[in-house]
mmCIF file with all atom_site columns, C-alpha atoms in Angstrom:
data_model
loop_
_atom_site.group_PDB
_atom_site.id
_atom_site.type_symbol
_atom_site.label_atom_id
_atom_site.label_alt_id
_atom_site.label_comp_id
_atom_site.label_asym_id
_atom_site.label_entity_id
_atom_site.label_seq_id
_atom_site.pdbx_PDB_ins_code
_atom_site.Cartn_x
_atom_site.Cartn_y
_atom_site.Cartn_z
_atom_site.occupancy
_atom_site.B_iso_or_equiv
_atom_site.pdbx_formal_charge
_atom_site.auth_seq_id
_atom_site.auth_comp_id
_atom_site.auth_asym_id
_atom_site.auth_atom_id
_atom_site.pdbx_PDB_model_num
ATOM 1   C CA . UNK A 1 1   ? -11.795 -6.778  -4.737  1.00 68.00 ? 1   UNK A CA 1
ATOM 2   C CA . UNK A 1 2   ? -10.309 -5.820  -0.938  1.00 75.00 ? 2   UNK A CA 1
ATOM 3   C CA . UNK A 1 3   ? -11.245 -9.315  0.899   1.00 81.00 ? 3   UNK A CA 1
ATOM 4   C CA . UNK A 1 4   ? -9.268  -7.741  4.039   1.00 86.00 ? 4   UNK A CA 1
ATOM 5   C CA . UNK A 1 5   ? -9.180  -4.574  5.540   1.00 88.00 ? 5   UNK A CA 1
ATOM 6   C CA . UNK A 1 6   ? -9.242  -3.300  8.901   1.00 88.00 ? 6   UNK A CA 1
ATOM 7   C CA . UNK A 1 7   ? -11.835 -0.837  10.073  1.00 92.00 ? 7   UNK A CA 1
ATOM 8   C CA . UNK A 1 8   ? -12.692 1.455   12.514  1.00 90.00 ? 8   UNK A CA 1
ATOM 9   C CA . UNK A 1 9   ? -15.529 4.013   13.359  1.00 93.00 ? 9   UNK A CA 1
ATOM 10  C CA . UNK A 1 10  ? -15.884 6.451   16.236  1.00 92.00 ? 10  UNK A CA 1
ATOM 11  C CA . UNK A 1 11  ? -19.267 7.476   16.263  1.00 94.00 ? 11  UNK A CA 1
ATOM 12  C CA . UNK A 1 12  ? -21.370 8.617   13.088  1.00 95.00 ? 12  UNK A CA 1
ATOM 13  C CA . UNK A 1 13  ? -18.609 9.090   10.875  1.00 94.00 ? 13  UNK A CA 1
ATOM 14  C CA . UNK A 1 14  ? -18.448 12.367  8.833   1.00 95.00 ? 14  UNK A CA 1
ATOM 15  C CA . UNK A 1 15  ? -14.874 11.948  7.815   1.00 92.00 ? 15  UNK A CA 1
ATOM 16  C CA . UNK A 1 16  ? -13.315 9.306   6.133   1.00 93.00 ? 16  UNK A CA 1
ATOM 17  C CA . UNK A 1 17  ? -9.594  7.967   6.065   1.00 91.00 ? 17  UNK A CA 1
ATOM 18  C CA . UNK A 1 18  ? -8.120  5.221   3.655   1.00 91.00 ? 18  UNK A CA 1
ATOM 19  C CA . UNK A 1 19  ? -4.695  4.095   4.458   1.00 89.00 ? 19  UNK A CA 1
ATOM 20  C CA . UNK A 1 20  ? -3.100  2.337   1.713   1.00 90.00 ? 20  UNK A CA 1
ATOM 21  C CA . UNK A 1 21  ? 0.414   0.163   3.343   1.00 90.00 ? 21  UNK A CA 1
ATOM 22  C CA . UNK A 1 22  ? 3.388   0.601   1.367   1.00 87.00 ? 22  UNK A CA 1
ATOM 23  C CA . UNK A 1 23  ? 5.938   -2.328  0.112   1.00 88.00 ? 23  UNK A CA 1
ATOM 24  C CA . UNK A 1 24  ? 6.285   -4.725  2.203   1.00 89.00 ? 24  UNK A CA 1
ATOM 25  C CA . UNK A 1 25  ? 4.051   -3.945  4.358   1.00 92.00 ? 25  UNK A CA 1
ATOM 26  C CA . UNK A 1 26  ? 0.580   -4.765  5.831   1.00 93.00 ? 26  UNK A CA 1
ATOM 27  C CA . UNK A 1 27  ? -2.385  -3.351  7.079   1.00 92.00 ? 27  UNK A CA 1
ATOM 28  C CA . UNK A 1 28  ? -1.996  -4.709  10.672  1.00 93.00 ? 28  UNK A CA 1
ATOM 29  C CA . UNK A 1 29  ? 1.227   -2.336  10.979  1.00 91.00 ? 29  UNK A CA 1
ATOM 30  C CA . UNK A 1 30  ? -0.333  0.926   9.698   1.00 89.00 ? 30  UNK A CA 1
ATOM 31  C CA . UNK A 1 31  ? -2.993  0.195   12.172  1.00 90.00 ? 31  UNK A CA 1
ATOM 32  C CA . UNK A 1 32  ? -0.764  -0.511  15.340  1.00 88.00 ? 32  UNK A CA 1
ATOM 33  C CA . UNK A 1 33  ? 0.464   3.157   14.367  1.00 85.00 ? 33  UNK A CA 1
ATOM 34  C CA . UNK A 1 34  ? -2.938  4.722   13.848  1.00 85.00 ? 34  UNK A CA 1
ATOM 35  C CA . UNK A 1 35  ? -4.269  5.187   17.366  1.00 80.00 ? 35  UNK A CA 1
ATOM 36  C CA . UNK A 1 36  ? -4.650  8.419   17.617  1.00 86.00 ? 36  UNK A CA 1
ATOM 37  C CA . UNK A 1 37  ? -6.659  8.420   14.372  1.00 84.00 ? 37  UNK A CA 1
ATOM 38  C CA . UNK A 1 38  ? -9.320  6.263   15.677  1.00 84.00 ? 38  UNK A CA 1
ATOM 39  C CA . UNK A 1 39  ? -9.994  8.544   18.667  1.00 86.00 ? 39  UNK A CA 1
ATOM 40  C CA . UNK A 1 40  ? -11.550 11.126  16.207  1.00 91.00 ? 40  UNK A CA 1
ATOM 41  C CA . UNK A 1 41  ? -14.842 12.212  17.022  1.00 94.00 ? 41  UNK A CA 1
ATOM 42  C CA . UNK A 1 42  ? -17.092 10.780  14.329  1.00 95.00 ? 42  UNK A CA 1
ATOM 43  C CA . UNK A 1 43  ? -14.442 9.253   12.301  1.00 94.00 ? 43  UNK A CA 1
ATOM 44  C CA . UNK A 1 44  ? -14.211 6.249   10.070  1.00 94.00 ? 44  UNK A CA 1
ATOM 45  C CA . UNK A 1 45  ? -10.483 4.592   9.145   1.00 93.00 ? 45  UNK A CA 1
ATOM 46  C CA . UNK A 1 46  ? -10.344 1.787   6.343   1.00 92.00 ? 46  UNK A CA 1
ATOM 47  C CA . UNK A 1 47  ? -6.918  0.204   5.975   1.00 93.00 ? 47  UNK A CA 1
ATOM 48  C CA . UNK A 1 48  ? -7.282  -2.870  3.178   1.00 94.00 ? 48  UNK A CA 1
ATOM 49  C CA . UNK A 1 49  ? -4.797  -5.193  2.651   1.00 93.00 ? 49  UNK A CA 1
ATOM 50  C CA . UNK A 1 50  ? -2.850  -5.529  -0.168  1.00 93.00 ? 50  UNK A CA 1
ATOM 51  C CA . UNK A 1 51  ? -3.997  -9.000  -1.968  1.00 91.00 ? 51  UNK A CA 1
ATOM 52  C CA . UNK A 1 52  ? -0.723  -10.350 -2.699  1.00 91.00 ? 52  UNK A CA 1
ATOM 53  C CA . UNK A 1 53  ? 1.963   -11.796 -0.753  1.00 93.00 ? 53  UNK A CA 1
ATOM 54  C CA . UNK A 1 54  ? 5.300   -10.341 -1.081  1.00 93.00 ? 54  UNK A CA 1
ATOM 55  C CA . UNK A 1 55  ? 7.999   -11.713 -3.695  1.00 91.00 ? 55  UNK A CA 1
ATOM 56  C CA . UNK A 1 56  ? 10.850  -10.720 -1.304  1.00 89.00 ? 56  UNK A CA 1
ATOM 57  C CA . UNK A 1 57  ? 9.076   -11.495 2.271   1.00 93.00 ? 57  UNK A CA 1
ATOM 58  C CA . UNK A 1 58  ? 6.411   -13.947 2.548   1.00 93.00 ? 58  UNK A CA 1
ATOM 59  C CA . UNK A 1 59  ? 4.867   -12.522 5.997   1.00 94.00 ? 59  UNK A CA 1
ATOM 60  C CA . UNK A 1 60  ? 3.897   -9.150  4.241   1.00 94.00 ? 60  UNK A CA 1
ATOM 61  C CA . UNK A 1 61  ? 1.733   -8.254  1.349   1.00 94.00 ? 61  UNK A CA 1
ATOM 62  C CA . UNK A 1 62  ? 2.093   -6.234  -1.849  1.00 93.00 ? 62  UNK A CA 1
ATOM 63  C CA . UNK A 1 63  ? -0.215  -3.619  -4.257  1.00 92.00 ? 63  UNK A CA 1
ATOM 64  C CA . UNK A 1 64  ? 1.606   -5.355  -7.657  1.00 92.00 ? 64  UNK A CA 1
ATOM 65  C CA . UNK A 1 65  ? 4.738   -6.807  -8.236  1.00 91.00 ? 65  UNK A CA 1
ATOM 66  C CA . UNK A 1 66  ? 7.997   -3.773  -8.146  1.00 89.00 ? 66  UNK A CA 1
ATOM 67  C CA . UNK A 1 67  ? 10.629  -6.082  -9.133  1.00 88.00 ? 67  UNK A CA 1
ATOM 68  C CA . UNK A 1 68  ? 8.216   -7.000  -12.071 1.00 89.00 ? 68  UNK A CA 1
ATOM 69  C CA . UNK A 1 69  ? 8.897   -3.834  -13.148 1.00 88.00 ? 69  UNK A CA 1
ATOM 70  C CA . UNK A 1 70  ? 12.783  -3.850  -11.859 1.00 88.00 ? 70  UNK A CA 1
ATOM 71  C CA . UNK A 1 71  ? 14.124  -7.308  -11.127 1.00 88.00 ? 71  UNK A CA 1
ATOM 72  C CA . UNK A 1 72  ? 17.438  -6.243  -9.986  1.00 89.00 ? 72  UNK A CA 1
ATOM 73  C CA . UNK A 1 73  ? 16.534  -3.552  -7.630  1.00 87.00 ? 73  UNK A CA 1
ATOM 74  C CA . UNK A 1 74  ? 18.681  -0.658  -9.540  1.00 87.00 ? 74  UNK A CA 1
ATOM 75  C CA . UNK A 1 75  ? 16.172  1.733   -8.697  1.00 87.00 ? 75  UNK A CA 1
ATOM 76  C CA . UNK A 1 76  ? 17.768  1.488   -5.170  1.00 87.00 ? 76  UNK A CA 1
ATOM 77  C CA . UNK A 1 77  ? 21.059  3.254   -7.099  1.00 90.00 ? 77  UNK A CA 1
ATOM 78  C CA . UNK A 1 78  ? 19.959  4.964   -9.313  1.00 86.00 ? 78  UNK A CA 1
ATOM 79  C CA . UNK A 1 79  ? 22.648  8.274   -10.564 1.00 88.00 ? 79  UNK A CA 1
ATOM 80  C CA . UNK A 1 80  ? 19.949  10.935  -10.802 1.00 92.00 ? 80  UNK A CA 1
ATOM 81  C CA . UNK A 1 81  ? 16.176  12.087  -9.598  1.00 92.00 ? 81  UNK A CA 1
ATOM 82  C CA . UNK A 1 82  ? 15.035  11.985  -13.416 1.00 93.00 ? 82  UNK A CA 1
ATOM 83  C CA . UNK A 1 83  ? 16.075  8.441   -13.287 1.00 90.00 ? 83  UNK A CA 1
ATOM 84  C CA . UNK A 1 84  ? 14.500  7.427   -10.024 1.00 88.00 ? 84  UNK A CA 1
ATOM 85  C CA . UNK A 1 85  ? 11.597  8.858   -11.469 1.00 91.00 ? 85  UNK A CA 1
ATOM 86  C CA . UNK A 1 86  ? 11.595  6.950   -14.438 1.00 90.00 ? 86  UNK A CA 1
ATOM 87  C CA . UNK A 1 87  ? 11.656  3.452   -12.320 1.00 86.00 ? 87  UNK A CA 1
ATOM 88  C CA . UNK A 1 88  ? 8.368   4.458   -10.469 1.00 86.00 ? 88  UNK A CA 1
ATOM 89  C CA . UNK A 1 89  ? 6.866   5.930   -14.144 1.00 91.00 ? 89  UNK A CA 1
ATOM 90  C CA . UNK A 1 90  ? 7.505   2.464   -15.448 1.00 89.00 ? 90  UNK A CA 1
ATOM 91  C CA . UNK A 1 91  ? 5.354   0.777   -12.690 1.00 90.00 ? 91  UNK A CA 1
ATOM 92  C CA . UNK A 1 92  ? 2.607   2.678   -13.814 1.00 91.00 ? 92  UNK A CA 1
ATOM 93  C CA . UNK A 1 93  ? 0.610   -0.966  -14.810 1.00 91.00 ? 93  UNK A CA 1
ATOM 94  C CA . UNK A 1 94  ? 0.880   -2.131  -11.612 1.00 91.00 ? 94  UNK A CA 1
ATOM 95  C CA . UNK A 1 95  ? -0.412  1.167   -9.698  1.00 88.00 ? 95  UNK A CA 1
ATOM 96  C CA . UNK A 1 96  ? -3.694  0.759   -12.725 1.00 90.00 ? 96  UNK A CA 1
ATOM 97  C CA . UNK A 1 97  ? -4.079  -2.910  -11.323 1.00 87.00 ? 97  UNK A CA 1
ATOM 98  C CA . UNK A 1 98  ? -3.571  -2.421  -7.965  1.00 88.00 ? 98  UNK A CA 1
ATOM 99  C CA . UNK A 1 99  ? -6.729  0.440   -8.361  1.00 87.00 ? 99  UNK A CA 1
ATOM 100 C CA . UNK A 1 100 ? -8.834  -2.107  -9.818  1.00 85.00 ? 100 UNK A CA 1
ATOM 101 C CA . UNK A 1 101 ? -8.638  -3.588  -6.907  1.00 84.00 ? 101 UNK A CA 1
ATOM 102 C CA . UNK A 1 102 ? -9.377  -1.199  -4.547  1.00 83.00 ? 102 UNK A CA 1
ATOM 103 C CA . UNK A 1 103 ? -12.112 0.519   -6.631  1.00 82.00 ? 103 UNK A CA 1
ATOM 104 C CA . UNK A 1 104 ? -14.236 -3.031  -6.939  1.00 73.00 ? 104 UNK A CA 1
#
């Protein structure tokens, strides 16, 4: 379950935006960069925060673990595309427990 988020409605909203922050990120930076978004006529923007803090910097929050799924960071040199690919494929588990999350 989302316990944070950030919100914000213009009006009666008829359209609906969900930012999800990335990595090492949080939802108080994808909103400083949203501003234009929130002057929308009849607009509502949800941007939860992720409910974990980060394994690599403790000021910023995280969806699921990535170095759970690659502990030495190869995916950052990886030779090929197919093999990039196959990091993110592997992390799979923790983009199905990060939805349960934001689906509660």
């Amino acid at each position: 379950m989302i316990r944070e988020e950030l919100v914000h409605i213009n009006g009666i909203p008829k359209k609906l935006a969900v930012f999800l922050h990335g990595y090492q990120d949080t939802a108080e930076h994808i909103e400083r960069k949203s501003f234009e978004l929130r002057e929308i006529d009849n607009f509502a923007l949800h941007i939860p925060q992720a409910p974990f803090i980060n394994e690599v910097d403790e000021t910023k929050r995280q969806w699921y673990s990535i170095h759970q799924f690659d502990p030495n960071d190869k995916r950052r040199s990886t030779a090929s595309w197919e093999e990039f690919i196959e990091f993110y494929n592997r992390m799979t588990i923790g983009l199905e427990e990060a939805n349960h999350y934001i689906l509660e």
